[in-house]
Coordinates of N, CA, C and O in Angstrom, one line a residue:
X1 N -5.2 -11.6 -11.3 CA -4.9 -12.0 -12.6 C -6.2 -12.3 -13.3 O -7.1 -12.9 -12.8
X2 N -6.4 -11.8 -14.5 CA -7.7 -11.7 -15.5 C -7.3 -13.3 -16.2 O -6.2 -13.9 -16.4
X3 N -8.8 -13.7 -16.5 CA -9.1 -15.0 -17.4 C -8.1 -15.3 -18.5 O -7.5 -16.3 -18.8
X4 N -8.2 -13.8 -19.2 CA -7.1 -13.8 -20.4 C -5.9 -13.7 -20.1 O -5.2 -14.0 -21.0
X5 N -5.2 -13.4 -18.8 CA -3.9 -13.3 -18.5 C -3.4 -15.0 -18.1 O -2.3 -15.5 -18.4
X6 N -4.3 -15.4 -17.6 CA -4.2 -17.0 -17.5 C -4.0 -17.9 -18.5 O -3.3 -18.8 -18.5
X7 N -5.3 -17.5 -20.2 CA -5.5 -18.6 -20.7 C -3.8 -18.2 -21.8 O -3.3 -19.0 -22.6
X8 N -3.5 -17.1 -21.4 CA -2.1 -16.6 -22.8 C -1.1 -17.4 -21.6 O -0.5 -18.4 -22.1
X9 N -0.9 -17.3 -20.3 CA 0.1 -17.8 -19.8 C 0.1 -19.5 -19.8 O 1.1 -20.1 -20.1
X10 N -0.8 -19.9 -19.5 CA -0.7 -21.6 -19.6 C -1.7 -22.0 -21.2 O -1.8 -23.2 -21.5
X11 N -1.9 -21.5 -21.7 CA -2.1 -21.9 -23.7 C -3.3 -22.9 -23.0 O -3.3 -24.1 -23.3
X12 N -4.1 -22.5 -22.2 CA -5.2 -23.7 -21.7 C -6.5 -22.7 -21.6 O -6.4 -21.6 -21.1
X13 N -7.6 -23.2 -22.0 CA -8.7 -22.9 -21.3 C -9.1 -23.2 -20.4 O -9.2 -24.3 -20.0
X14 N -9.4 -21.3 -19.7 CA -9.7 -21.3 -18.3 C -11.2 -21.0 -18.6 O -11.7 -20.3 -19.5
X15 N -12.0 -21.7 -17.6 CA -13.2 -21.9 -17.4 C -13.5 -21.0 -16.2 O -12.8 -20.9 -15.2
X16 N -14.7 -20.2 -16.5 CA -15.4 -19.3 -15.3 C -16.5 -19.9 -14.9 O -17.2 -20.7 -15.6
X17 N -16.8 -19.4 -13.5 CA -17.6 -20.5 -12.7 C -19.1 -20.4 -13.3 O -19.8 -21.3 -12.9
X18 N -19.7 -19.6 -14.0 CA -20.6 -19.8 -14.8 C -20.3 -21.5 -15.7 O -20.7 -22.6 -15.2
X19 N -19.7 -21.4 -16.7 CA -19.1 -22.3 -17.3 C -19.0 -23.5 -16.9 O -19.1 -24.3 -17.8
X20 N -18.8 -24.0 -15.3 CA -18.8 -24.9 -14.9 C -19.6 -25.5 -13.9 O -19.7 -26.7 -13.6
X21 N -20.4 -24.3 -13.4 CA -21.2 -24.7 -12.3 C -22.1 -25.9 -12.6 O -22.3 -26.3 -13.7
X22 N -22.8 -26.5 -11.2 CA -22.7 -27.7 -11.6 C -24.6 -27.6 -11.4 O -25.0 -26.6 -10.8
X23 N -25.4 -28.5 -12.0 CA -26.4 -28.7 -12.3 C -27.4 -29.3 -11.5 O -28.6 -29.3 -11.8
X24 N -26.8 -29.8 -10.2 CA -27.2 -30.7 -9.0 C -26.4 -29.8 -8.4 O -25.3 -29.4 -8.9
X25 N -27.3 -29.5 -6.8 CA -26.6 -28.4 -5.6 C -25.6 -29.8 -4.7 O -24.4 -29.5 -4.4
X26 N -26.1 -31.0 -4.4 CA -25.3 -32.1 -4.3 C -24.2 -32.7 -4.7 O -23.6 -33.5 -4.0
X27 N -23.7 -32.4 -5.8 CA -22.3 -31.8 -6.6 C -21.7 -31.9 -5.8 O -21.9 -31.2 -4.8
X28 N -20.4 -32.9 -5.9 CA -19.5 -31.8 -5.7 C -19.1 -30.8 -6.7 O -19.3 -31.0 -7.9
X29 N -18.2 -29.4 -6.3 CA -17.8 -28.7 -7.2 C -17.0 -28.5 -7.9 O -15.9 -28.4 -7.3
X30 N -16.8 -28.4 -8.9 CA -16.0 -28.0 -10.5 C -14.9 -27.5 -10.4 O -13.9 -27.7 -11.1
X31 N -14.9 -26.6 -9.5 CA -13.9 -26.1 -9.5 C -13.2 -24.8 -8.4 O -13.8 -23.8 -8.8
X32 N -12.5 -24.5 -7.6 CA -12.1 -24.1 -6.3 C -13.1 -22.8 -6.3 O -13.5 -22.2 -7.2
X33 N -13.2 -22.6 -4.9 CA -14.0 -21.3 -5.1 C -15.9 -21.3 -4.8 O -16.5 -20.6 -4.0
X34 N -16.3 -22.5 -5.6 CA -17.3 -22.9 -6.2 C -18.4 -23.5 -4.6 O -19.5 -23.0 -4.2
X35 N -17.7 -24.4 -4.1 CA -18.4 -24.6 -3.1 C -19.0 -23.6 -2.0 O -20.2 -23.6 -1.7
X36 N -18.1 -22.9 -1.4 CA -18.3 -21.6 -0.3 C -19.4 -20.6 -0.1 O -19.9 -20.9 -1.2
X37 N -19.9 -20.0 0.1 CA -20.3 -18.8 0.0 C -18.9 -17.3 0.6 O -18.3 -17.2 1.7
X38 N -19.0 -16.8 -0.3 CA -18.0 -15.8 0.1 C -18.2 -14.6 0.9 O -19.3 -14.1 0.9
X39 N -17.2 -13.9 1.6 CA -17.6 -12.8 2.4 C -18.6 -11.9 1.9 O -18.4 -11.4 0.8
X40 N -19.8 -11.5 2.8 CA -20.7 -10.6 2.4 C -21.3 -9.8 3.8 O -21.6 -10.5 4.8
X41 N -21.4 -8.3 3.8 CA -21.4 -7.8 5.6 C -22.3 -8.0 5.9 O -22.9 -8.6 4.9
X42 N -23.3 -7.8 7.1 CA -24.4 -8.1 7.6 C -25.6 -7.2 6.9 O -26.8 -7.4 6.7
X43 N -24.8 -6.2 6.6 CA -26.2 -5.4 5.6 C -26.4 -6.1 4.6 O -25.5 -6.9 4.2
X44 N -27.6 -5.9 3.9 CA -28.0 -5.9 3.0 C -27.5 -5.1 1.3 O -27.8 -4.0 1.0
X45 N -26.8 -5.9 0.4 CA -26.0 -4.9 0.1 C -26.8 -5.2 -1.9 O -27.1 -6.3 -2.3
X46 N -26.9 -3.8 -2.6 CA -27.8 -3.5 -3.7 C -27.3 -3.6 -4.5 O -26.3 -3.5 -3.9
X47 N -27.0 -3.8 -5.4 CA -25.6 -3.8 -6.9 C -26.8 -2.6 -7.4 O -28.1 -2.8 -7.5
X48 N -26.2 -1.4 -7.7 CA -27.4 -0.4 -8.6 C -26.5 -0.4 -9.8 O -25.3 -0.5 -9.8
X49 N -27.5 -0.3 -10.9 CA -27.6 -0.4 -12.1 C -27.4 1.2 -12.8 O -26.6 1.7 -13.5
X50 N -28.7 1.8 -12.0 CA -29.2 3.1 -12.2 C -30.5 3.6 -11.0 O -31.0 2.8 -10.2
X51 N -30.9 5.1 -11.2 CA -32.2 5.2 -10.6 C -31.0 5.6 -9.4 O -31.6 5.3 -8.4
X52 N -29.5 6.0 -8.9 CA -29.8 5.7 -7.4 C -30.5 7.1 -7.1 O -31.3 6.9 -6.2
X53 N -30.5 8.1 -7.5 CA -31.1 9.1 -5.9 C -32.8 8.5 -6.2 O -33.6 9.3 -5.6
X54 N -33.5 7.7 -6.9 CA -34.3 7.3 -6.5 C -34.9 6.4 -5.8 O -36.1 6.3 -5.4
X55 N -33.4 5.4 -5.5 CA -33.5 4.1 -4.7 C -33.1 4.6 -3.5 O -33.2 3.9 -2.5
X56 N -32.5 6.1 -3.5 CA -31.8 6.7 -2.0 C -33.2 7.1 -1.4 O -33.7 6.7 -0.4
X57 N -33.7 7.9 -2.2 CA -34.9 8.8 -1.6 C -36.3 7.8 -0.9 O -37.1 8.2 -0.1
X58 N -36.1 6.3 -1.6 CA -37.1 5.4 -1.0 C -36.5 5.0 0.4 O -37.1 5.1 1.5
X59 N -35.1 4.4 0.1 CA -34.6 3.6 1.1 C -34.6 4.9 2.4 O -34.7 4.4 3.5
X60 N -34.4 6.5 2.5 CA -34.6 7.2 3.1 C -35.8 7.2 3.9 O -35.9 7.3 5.1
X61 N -36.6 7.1 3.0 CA -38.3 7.7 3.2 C -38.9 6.5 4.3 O -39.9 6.5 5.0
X62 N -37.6 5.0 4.2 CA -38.1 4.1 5.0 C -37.6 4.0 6.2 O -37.7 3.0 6.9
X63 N -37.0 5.2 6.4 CA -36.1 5.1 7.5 C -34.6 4.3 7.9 O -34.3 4.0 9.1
X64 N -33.8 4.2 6.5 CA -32.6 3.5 6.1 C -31.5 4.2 6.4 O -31.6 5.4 6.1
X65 N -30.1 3.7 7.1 CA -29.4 4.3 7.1 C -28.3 3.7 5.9 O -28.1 2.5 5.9
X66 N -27.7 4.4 5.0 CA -27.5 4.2 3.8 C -25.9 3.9 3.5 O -25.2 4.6 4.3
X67 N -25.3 3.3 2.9 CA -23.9 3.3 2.9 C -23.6 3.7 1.4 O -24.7 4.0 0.9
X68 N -22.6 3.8 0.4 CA -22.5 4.1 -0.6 C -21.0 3.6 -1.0 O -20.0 4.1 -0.5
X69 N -21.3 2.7 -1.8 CA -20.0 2.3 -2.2 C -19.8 2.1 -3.3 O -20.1 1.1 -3.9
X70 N -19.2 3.3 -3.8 CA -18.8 3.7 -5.1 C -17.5 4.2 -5.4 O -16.6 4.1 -4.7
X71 N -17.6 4.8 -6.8 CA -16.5 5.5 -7.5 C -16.1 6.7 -6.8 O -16.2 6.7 -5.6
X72 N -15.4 7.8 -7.6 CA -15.5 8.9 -6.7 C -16.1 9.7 -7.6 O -15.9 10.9 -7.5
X73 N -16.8 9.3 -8.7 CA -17.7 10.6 -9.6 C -18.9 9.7 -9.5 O -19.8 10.0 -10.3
X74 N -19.1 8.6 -8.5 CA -20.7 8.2 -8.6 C -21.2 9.1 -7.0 O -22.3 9.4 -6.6
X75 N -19.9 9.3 -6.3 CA -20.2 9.7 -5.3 C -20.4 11.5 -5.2 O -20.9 12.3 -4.3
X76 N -19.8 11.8 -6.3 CA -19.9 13.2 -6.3 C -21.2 13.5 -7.4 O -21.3 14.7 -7.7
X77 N -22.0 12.8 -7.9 CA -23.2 13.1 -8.3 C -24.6 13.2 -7.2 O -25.7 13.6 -7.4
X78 N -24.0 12.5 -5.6 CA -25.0 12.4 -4.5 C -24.8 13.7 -3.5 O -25.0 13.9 -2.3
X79 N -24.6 13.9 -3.9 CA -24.0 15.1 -3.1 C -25.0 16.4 -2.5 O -24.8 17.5 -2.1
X80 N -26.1 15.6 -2.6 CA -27.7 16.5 -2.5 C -28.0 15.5 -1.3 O -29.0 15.6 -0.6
X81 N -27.3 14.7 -1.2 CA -27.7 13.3 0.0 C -26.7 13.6 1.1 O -25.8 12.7 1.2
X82 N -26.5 14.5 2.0 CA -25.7 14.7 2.8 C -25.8 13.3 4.2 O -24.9 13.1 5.0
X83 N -27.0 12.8 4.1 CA -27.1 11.7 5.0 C -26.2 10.4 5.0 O -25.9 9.7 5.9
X84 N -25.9 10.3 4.2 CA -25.2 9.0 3.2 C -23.6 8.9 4.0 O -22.8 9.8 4.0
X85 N -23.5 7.7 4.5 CA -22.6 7.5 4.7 C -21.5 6.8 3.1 O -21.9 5.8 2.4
X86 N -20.4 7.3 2.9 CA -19.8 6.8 1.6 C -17.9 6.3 1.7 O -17.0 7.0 2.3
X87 N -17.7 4.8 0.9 CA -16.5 4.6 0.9 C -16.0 4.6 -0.6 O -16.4 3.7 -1.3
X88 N -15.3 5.3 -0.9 CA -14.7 5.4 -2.2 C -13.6 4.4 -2.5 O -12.6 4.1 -1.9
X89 N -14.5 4.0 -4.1 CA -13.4 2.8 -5.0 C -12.5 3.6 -5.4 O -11.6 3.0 -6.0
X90 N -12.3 5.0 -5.3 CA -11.2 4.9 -6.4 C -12.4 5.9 -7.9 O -13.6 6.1 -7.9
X91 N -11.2 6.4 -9.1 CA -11.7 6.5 -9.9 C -12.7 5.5 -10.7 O -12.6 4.3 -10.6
X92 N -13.7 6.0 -11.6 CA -14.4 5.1 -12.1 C -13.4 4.6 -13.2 O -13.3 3.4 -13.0
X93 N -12.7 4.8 -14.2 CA -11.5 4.6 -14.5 C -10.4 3.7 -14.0 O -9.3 3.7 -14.6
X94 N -10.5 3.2 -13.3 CA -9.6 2.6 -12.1 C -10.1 1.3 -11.7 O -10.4 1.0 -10.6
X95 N -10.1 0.6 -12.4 CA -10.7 -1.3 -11.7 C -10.4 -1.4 -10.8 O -11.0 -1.6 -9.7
X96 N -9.0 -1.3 -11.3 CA -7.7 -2.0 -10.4 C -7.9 -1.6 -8.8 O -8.0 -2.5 -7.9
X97 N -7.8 -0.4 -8.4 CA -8.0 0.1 -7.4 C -9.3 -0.1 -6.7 O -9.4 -0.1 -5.5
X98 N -10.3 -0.1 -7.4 CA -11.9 -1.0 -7.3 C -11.6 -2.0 -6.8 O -12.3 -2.4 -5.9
X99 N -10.6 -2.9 -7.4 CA -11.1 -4.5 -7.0 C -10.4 -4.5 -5.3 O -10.9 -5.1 -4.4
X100 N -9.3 -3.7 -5.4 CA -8.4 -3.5 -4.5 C -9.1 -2.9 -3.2 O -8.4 -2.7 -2.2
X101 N -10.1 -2.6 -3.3 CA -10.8 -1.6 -2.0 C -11.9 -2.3 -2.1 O -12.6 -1.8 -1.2
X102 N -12.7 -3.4 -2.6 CA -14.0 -3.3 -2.5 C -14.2 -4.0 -0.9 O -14.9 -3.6 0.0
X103 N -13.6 -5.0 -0.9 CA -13.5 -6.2 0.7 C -13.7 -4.8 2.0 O -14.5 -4.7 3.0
X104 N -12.7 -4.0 1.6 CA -12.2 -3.1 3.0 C -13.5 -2.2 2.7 O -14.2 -1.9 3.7
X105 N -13.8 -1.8 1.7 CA -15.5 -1.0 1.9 C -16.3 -1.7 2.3 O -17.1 -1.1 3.1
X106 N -16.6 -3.0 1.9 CA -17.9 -4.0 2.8 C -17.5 -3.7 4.5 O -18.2 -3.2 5.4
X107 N -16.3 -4.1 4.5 CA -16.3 -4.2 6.0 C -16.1 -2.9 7.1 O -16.4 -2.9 8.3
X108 N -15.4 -1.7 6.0 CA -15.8 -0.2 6.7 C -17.4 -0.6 7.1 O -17.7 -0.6 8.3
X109 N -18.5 -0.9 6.1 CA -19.8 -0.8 6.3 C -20.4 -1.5 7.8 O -21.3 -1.0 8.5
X110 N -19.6 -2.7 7.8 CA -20.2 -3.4 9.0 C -19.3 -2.8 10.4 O -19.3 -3.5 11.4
X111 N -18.6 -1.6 10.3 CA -18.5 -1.5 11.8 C -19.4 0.9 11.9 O -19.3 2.0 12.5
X112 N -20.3 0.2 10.8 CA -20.8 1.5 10.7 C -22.4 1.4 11.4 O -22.7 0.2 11.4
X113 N -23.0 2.0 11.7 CA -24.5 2.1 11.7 C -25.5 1.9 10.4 O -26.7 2.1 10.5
X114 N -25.2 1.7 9.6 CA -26.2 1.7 8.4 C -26.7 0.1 8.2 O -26.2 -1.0 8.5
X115 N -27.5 0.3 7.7 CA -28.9 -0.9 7.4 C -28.8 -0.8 6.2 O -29.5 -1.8 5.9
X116 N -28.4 -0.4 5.2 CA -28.0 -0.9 3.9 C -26.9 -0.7 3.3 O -26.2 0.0 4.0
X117 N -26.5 -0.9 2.2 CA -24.9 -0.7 1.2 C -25.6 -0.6 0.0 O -26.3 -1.6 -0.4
X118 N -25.5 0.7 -0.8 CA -25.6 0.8 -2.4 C -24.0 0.5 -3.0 O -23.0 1.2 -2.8
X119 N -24.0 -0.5 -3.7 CA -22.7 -0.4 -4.5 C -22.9 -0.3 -5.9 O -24.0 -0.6 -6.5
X120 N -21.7 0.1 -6.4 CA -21.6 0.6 -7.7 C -21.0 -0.8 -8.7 O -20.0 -1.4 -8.4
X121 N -21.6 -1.0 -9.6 CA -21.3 -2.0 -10.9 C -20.4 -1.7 -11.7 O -20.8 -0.8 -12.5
X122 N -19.0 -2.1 -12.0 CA -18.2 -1.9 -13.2 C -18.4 -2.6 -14.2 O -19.3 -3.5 -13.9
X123 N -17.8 -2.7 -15.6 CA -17.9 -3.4 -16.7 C -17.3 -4.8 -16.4 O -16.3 -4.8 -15.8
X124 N -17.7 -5.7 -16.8 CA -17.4 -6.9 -16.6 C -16.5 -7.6 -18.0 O -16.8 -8.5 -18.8
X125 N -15.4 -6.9 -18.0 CA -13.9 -6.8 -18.8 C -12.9 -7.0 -17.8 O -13.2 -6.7 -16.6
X126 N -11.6 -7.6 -18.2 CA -10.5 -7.9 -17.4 C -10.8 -8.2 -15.8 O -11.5 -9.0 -15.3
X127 N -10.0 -7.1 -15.1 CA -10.0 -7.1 -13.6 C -11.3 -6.9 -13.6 O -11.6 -7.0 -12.4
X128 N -12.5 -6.5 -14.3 CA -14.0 -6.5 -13.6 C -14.6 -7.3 -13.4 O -15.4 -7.3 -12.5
X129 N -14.2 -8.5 -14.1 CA -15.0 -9.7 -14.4 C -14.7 -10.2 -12.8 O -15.7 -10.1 -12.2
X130 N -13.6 -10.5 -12.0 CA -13.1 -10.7 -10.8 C -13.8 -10.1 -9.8 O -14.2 -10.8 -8.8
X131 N -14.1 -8.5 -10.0 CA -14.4 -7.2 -9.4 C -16.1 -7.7 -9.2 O -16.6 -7.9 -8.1
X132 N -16.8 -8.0 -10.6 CA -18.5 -8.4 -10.1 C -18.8 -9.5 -9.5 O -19.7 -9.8 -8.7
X133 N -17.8 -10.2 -10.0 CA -17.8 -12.1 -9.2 C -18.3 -11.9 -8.0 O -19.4 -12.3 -7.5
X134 N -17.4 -11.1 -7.3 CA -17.1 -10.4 -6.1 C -18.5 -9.9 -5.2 O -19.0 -10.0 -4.1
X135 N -18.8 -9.3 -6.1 CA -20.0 -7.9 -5.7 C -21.0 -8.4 -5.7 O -21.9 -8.3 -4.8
X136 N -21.2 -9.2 -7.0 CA -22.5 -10.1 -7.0 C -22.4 -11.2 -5.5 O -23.3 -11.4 -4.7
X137 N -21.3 -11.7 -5.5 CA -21.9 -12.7 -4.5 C -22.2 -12.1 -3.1 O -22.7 -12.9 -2.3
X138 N -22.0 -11.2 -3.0 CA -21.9 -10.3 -1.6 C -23.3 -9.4 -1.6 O -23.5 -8.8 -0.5
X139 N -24.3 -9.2 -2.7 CA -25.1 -8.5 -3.4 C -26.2 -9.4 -2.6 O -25.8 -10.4 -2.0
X140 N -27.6 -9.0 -2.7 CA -28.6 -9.6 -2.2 C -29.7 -9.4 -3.4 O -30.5 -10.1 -4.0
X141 N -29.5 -8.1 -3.5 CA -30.7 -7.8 -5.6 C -29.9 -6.6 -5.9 O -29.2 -6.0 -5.2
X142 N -30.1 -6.5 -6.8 CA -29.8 -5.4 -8.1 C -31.1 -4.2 -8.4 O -32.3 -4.4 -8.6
X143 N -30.4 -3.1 -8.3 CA -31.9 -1.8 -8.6 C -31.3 -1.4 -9.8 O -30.1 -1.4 -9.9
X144 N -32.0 -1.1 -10.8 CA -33.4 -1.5 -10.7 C -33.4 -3.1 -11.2 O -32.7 -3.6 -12.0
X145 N -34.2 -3.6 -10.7 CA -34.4 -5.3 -11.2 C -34.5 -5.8 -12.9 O -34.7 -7.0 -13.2

């Protein structure tokens, strides 16, 4: 359920964890969710922005075994990367089905051989806003920076 589906159903403002995070790590926290760290696989995993066959061709050159966790037109633009291990979200068109696969692609990754995860960024509207919460916390840096 999206922020806006909440604040029309109970006529209340709903606060996102930006909004309430707390200012002292000693805190307690604001609000559910807030305290934990959330599922993230043992790789290392990239939130790309852009640049990827440039961030492929480095993380290659260092001897990376690569994972790809995307759309299915971010993954058919790699297609010159035959090494790339890849789990498809779904259309880029498709949140819904993004938000719905992203858990089961982290964890396809961890019973794979690869030493890293490129994931793909959606808009941060409705179900995306949920969808990056997600990605970001599971993310370690963002390419390009």
């Amino acid at each position: 359920m999206t922020r806006e589906a909440l604040q029309i159903v109970t006529d209340q403002k709903v606060w996102m964890s930006e909004e309430v995070a707390s200012a002292d790590a000693t805190d307690a926290p604001k609000a559910p969710g807030m305290k934990y760290m959330h599922y993230s696989p043992t790789q290392p995993v990239i939130l790309m922005r852009d640049n990827w066959g440039e961030k492929i061709a480095e993380l290659l050159a260092a001897g990376n075994k690569i994972g790809v966790l995307a759309s299915d037109e971010q993954i058919t633009e790699l297609t010159d990367f035959s090494e790339l291990a890849v789990y498809s979200l779904g259309s880029r068109t498709d949140e819904n089905a993004a938000s719905q696969r992203l858990y089961a692609g982290l964890r396809y990754f961890d019973m794979t051989n690869v030493t890293v995860i490129l994931a793909e960024g959606y808009p941060k509207d409705g179900i995306g806003v949920a969808f990056m919460n997600r990605l970001e916390k599971a993310a370690s840096s963002m390419y390009p920076e």
